[in-house]
PDB file of C-alpha atoms in Angstrom:
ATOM      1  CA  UNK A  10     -20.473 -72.979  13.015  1.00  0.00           C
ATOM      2  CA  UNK A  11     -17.614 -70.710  12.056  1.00  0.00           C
ATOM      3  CA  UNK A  12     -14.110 -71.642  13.730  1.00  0.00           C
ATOM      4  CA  UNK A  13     -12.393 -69.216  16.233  1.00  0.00           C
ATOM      5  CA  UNK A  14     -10.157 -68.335  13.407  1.00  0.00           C
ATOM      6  CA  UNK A  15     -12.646 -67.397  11.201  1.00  0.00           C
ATOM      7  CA  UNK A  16     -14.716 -65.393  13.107  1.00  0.00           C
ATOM      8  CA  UNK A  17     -11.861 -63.526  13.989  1.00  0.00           C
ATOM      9  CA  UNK A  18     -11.259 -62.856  10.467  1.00  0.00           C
ATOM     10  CA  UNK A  19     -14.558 -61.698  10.101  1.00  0.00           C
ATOM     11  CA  UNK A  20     -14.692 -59.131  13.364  1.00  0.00           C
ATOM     12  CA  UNK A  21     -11.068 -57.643  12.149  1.00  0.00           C
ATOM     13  CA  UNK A  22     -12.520 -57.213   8.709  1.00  0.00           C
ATOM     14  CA  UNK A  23     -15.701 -55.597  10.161  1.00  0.00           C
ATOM     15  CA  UNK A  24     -13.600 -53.181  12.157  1.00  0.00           C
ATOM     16  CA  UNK A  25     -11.538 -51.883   9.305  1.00  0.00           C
ATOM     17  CA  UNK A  26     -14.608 -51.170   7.181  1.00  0.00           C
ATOM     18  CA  UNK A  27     -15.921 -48.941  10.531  1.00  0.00           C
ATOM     19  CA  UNK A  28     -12.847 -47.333  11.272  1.00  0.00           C
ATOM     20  CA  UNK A  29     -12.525 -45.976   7.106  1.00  0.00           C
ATOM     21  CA  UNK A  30     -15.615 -44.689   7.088  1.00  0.00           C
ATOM     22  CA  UNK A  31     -14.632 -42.350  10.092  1.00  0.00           C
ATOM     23  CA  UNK A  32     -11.424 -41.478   8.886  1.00  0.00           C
ATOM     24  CA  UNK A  33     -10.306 -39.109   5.998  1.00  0.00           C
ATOM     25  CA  UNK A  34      -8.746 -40.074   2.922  1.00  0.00           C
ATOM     26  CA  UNK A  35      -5.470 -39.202   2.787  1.00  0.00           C
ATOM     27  CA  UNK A  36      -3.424 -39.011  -0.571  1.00  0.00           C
ATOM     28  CA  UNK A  37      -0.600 -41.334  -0.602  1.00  0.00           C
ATOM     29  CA  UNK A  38       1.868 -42.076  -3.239  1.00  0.00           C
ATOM     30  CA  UNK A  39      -0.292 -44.735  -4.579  1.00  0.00           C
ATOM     31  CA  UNK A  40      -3.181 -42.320  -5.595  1.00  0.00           C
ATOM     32  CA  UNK A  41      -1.282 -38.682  -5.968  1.00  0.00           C
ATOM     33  CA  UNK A  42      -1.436 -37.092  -9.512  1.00  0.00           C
ATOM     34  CA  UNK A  43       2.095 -36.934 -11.940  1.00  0.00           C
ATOM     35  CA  UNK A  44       3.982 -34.971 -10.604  1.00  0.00           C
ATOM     36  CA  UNK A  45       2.011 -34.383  -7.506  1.00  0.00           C
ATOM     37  CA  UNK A  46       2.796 -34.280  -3.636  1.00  0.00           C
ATOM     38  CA  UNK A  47       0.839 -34.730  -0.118  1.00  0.00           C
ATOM     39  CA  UNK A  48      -0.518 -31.372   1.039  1.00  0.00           C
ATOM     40  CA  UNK A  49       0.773 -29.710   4.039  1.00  0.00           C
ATOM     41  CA  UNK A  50      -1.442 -28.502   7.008  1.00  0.00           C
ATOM     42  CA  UNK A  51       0.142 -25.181   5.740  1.00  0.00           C
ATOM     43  CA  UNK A  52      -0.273 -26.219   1.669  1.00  0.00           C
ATOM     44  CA  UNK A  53      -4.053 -26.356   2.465  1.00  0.00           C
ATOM     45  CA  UNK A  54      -3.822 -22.866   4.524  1.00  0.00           C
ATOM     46  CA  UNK A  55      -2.445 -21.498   1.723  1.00  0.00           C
ATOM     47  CA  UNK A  56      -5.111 -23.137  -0.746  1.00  0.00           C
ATOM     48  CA  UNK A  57      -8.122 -21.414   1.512  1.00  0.00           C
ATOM     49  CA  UNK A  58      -6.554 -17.925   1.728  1.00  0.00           C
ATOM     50  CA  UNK A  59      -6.011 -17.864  -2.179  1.00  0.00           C
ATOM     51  CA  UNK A  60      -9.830 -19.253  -2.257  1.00  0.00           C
ATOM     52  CA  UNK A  61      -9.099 -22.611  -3.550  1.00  0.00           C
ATOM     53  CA  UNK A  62     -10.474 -25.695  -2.718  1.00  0.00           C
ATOM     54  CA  UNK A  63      -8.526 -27.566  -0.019  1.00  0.00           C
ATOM     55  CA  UNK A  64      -6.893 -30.533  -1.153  1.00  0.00           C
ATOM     56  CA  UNK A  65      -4.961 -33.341   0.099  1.00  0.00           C
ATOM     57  CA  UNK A  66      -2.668 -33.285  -2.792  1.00  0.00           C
ATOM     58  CA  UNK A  67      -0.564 -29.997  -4.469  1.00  0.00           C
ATOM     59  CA  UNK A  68       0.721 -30.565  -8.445  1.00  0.00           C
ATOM     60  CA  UNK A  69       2.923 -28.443 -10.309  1.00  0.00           C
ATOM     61  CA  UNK A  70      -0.014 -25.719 -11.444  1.00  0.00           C
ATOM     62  CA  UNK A  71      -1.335 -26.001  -7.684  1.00  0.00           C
ATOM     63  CA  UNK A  72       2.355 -25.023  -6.582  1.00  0.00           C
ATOM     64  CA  UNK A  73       2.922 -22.099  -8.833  1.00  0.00           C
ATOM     65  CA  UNK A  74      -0.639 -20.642  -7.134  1.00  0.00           C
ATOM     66  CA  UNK A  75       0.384 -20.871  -3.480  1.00  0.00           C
ATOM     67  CA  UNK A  76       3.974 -19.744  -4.173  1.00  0.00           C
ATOM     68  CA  UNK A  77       2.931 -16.551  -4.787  1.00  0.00           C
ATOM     69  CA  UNK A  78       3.346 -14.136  -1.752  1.00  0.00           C
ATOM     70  CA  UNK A  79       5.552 -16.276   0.477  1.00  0.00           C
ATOM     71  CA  UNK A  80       7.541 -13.372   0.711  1.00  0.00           C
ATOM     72  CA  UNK A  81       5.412  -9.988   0.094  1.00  0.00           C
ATOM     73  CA  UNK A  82       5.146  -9.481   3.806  1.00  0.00           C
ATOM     74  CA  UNK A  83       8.966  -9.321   4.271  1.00  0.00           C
ATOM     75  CA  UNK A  84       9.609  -7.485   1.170  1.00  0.00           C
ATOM     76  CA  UNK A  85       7.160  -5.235   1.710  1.00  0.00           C
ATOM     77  CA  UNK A  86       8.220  -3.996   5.288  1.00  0.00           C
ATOM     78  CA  UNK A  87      11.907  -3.451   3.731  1.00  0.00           C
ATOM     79  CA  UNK A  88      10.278  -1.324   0.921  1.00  0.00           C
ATOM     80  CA  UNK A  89       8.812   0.663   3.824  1.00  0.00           C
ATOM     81  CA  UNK A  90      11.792   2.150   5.626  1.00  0.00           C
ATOM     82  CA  UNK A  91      13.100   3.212   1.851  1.00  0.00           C
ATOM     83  CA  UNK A  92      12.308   6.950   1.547  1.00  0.00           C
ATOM     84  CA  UNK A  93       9.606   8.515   0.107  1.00  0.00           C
ATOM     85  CA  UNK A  94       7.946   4.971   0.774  1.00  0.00           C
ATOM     86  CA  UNK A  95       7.966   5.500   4.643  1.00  0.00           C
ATOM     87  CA  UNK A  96       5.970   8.166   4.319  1.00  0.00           C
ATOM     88  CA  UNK A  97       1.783   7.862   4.588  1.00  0.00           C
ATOM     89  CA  UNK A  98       0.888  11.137   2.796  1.00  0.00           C
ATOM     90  CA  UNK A  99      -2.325  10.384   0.365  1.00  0.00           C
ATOM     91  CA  UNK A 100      -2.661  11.714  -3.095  1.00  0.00           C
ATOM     92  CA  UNK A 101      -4.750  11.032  -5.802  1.00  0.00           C
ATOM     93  CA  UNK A 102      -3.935   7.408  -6.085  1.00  0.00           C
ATOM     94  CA  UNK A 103      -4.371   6.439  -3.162  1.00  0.00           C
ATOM     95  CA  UNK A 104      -7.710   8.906  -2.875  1.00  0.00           C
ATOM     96  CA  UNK A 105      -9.222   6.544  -5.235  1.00  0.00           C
ATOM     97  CA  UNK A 106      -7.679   2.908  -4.252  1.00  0.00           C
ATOM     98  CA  UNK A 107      -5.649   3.084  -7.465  1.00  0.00           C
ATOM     99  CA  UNK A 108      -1.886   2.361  -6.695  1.00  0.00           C
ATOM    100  CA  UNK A 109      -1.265   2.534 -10.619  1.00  0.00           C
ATOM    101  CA  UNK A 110      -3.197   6.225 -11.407  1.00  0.00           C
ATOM    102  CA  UNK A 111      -4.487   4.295 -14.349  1.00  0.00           C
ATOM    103  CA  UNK A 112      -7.203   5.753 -16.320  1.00  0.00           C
ATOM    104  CA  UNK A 113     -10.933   4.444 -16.503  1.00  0.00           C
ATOM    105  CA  UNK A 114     -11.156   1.766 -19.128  1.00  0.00           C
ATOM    106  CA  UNK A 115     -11.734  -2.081 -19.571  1.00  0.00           C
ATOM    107  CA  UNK A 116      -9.104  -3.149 -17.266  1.00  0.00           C
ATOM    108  CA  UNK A 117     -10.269  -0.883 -14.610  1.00  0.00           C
ATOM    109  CA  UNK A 118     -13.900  -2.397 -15.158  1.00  0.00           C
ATOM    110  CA  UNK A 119     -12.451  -5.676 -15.020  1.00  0.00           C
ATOM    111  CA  UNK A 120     -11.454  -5.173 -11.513  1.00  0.00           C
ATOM    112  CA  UNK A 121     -14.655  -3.585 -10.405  1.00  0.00           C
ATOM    113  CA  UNK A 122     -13.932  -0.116 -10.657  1.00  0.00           C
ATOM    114  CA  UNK A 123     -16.840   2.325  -9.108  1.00  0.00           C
ATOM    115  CA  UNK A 124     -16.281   5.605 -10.879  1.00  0.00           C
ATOM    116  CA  UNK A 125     -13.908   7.999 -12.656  1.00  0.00           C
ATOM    117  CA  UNK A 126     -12.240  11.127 -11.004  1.00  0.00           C
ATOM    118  CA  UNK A 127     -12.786  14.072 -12.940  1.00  0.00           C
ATOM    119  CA  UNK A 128      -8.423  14.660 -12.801  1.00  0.00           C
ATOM    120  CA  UNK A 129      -7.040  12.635 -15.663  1.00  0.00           C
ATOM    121  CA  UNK A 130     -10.227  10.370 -15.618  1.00  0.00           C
ATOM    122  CA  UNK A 131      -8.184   8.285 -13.047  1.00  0.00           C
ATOM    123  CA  UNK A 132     -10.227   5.072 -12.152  1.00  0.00           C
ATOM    124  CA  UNK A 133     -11.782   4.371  -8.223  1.00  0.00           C
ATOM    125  CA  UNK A 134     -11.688   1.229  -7.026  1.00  0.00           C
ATOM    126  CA  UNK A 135     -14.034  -0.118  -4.121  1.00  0.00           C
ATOM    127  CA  UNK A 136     -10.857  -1.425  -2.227  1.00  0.00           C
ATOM    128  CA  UNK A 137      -7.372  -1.067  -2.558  1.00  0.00           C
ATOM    129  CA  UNK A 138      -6.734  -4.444  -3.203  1.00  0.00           C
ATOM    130  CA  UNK A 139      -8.955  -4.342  -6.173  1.00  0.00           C
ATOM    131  CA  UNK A 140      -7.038  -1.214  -7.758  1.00  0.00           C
ATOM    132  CA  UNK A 141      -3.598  -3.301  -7.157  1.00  0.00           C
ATOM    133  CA  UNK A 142      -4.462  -6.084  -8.902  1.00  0.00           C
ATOM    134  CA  UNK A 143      -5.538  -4.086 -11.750  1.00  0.00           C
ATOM    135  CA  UNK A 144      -2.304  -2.354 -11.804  1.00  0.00           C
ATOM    136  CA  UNK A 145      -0.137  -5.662 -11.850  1.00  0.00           C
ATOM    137  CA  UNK A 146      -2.420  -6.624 -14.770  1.00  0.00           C
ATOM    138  CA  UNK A 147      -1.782  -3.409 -16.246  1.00  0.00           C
ATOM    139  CA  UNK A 148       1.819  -4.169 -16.107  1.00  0.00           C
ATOM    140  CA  UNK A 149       1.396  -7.318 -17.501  1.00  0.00           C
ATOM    141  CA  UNK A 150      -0.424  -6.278 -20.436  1.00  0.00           C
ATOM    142  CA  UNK A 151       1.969  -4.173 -21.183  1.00  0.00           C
ATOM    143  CA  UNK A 152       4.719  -7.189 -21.957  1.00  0.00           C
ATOM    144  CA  UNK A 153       2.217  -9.300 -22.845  1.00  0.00           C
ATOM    145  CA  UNK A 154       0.297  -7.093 -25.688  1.00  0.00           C
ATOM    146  CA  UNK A 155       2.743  -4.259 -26.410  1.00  0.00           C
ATOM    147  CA  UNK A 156       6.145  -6.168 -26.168  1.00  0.00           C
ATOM    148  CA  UNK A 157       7.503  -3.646 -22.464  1.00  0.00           C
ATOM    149  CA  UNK A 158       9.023  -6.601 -20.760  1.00  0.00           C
ATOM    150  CA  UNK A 159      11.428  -4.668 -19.274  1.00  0.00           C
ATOM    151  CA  UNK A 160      11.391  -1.805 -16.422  1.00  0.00           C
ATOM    152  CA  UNK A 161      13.014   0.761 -18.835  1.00  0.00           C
ATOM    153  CA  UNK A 162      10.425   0.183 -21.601  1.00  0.00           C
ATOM    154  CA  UNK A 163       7.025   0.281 -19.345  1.00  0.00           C
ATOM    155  CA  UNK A 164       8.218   3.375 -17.439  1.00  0.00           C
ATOM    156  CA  UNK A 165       9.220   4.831 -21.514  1.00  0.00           C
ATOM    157  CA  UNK A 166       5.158   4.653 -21.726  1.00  0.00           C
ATOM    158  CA  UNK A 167       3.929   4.852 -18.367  1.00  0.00           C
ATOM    159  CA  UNK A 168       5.550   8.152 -17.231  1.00  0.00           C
ATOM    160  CA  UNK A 169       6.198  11.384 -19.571  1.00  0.00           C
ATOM    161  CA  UNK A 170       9.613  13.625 -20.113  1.00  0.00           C
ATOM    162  CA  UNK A 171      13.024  12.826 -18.614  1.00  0.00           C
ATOM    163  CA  UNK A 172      10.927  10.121 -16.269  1.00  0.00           C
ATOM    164  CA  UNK A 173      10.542   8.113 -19.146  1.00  0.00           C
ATOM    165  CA  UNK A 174      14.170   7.655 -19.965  1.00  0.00           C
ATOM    166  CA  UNK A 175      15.985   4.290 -19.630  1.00  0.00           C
ATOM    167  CA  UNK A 176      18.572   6.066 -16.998  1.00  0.00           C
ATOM    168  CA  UNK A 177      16.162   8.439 -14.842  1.00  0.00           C
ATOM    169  CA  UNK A 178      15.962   8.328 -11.084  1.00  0.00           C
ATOM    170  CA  UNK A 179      12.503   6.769 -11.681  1.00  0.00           C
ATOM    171  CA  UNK A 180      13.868   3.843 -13.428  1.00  0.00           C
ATOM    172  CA  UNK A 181      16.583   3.426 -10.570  1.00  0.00           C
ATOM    173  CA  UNK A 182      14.334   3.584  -8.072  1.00  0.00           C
ATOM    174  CA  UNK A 183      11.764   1.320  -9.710  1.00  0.00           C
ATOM    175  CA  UNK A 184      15.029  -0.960 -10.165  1.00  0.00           C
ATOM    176  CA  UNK A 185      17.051  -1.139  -7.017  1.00  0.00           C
ATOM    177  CA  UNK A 186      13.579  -2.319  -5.020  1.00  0.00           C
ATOM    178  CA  UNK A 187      12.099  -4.756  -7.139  1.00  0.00           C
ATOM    179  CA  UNK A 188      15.691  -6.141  -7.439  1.00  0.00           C
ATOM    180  CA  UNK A 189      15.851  -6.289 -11.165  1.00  0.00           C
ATOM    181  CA  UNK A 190      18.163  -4.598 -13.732  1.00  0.00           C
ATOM    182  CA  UNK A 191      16.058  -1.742 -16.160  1.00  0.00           C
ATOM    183  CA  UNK A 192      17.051  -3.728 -19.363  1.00  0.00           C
ATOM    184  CA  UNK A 193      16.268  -7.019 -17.861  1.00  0.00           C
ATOM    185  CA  UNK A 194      13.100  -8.931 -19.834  1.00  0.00           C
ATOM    186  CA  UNK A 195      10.465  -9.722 -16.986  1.00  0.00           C
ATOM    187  CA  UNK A 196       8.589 -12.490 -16.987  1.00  0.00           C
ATOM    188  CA  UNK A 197       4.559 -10.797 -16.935  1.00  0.00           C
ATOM    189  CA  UNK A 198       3.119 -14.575 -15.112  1.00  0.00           C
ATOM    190  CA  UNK A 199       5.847 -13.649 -12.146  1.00  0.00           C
ATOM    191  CA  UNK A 200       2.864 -12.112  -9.982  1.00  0.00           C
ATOM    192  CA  UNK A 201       4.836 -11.385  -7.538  1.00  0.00           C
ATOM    193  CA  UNK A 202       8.182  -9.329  -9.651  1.00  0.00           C
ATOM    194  CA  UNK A 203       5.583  -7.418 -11.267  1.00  0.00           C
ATOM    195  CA  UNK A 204       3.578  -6.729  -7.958  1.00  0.00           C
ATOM    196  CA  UNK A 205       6.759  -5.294  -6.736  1.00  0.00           C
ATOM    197  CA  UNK A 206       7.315  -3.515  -9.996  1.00  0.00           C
ATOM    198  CA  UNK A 207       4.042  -2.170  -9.391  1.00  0.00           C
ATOM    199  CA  UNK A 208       4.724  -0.758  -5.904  1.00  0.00           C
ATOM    200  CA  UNK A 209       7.730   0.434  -6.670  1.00  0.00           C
ATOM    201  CA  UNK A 210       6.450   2.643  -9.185  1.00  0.00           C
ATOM    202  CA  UNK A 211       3.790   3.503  -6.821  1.00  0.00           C
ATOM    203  CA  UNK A 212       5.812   5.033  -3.679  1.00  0.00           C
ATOM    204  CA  UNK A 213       7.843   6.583  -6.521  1.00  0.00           C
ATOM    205  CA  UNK A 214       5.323   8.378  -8.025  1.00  0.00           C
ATOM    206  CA  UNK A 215       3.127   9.638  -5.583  1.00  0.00           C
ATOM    207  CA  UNK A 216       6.333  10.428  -2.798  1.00  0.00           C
ATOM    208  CA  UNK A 217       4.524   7.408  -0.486  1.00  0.00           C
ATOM    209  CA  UNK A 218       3.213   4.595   0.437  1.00  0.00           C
ATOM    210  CA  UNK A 219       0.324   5.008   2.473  1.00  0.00           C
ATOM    211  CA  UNK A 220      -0.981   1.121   2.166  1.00  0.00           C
ATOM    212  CA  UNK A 221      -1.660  -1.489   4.474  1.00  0.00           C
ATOM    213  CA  UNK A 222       0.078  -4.551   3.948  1.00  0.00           C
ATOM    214  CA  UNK A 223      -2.846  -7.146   4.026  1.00  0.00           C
ATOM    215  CA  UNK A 224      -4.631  -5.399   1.780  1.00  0.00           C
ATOM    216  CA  UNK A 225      -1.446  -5.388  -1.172  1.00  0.00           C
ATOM    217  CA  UNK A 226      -1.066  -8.963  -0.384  1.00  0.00           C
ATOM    218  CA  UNK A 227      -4.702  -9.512  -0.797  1.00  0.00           C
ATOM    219  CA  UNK A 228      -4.549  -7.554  -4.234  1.00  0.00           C
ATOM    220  CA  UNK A 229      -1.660  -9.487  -4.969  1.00  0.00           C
ATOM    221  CA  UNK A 230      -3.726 -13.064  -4.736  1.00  0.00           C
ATOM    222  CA  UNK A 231      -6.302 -11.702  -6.821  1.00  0.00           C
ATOM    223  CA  UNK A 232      -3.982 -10.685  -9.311  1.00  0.00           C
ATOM    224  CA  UNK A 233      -2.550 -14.344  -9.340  1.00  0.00           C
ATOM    225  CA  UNK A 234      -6.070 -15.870  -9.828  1.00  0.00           C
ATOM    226  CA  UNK A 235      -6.861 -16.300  -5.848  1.00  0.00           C
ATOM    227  CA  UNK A 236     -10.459 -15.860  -4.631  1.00  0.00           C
ATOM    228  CA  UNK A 237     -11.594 -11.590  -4.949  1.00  0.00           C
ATOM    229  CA  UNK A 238     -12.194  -9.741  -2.147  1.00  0.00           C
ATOM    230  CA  UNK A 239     -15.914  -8.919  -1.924  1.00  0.00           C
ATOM    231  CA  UNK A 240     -17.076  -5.236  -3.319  1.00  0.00           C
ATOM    232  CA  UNK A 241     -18.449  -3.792  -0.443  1.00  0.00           C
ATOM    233  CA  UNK A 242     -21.807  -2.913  -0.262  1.00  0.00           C
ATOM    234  CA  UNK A 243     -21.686   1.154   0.280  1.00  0.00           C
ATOM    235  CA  UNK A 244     -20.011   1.705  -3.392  1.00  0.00           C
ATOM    236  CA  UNK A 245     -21.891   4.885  -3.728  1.00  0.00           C
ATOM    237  CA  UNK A 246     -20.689   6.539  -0.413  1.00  0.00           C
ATOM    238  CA  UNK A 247     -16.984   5.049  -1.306  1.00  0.00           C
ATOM    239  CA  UNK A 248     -17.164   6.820  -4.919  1.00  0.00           C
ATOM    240  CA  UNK A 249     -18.621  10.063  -3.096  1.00  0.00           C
ATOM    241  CA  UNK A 250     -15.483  10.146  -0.865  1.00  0.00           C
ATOM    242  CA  UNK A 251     -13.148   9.504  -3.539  1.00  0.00           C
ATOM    243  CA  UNK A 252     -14.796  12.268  -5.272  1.00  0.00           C
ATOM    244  CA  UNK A 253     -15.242  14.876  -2.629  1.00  0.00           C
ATOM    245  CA  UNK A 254     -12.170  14.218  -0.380  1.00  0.00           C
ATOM    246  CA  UNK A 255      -9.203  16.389  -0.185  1.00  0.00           C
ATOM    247  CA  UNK A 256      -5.779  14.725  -1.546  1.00  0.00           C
ATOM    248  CA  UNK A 257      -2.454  16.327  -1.233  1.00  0.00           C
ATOM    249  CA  UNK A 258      -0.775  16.510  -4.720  1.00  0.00           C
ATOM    250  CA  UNK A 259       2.314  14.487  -6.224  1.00  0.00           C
ATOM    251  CA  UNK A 260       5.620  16.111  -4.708  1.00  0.00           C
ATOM    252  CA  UNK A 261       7.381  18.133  -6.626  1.00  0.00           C
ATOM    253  CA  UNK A 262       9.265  16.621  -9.858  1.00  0.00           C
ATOM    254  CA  UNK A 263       7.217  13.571  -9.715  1.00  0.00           C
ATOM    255  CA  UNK A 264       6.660  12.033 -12.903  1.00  0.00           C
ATOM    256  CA  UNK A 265       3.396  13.239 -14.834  1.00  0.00           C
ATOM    257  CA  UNK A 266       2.149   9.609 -15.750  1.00  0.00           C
ATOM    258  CA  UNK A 267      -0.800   8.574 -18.027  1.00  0.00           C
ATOM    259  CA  UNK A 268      -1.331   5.127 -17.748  1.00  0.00           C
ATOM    260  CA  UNK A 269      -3.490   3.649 -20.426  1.00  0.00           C
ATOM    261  CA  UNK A 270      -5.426   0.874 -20.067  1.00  0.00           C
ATOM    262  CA  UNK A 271      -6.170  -1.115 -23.342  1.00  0.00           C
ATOM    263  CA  UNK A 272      -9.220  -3.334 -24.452  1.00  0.00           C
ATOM    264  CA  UNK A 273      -6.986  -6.576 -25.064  1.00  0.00           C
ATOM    265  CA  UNK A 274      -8.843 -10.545 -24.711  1.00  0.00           C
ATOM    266  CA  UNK A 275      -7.150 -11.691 -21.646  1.00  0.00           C
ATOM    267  CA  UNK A 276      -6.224 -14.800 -23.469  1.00  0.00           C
ATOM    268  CA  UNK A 277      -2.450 -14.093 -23.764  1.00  0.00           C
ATOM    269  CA  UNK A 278      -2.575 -13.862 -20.096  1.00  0.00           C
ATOM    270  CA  UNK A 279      -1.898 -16.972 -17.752  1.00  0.00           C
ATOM    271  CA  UNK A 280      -4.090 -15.826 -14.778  1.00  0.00           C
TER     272      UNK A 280
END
């Protein structure tokens, strides 16, 4: 016979093993990864929108991922009371989902694009998320492969005539709401400077903004390497209304801009 002690032992040990195989493992100092920290309830909501699996730990890579966006939603509300960016008029670009106008080609295709539109060859996208992550990845191929880290040197290619000088109003613009001098060197794995870079230029150019927000912040994830939103089935009706629809033109004085979009590996890239 076992003593009182004992079996006491026993029964407390026997409990423990029940009660851990109900529980969930939680990371705790002794097991986290160098460098690493216990996930959040809102780390691991963060981790599911960007289509990540949800951990109970977040390391230096993992943080760089959910970092991006904290602040679009804010930022992105201020850009719309700027003028022409409170405005919802719809031109070309946003006719075919394509915040950047960029021209059919392998970064288009990259980011599922459904058809070309007969003006300038300008790329549709299925959603408008899709065409604004190609258009930060434009942006970043443009440091990244052809040396324009810098606001004034993209917009020197990007837009034609007095638009593409280092002083223009387009360059201001472009400037005073992504919040970063025209000479300044960008950094093309800061998703979310470029993605403002990218909007900036996009209310600029086309006298608007006629976006919802969820879907630039969903384009912005994408762009960062977050989970894609899913083509949508009807891809032939969207390219038909991209195609057929009526689009007001560019104001007046906007800047004639012909994107190109180069055949580059994606290896220079982070994301």
């Amino acid at each position: 016979m076992f003593s009182s002690s004992v079996r006491k032992a026993v029964l407390i040990g026997v409990y423990a093993i029940l009660v851990g195989s109900f529980m969930p493992v939680y990371a705790t100092a002794a097991t986290l990864g160098p460098g690493c920290r216990v996930a959040t309830s809102q780390d691991q909501k963060e981790m599911v929108d960007r289509g990540l699996p949800k951990a109970e730990q977040v390391c230096p890579k993992d943080q760089e991922i959910l970092g991006i966006g904290r602040d679009f939603e804010q930022w992105y509300a201020q850009l719309k009371t700027q003028s022409p960016c409170n405005k919802n008029t719809c031109t070309l670009s946003c006719r075919t989902r394509n915040t950047g106008a960029q021209v059919c080609g392998p970064t288009s295709r990259r980011w599922n694009s459904i058809g070309c539109h007969p003006n300038n060859q300008t790329a549709i996208f299925p959603t408008v998320s899709h065409g604004f992550a190609a258009h930060i990845e434009l942006l970043r191929r443009y440091c990244a492969e052809r040396g324009r880290c810098t606001i004034g040197t993209v917009l020197q290619k990007w837009a034609t005539g007095t638009y593409g000088q280092t002083q223009s109003p387009y360059s201001a613009f472009v400037s005073k709401q992504a919040g970063m001098p025209v000479n300044q060197v960008f950094n093309p794995n800061d998703i979310d400077l470029v993605g403002r870079i990218a909007l900036s230029m996009a209310c600029f150019e086309a006298g608007s903004l006629p976006y919802n927000v969820d879907e630039m912040k969903k384009g912005l994830l994408m762009a960062g390497g977050g989970a894609r939103v899913p083509v949508p089935a009807d891809v032939g009706q969207l390219r038909q209304e991209s195609l057929a629809s009526q689009y007001y033109e560019n104001p007046a004085g906007a800047p004639n801009s012909r994107p190109e979009s180069w055949d580059y590996p994606p290896s220079t890239l982070s994301s």
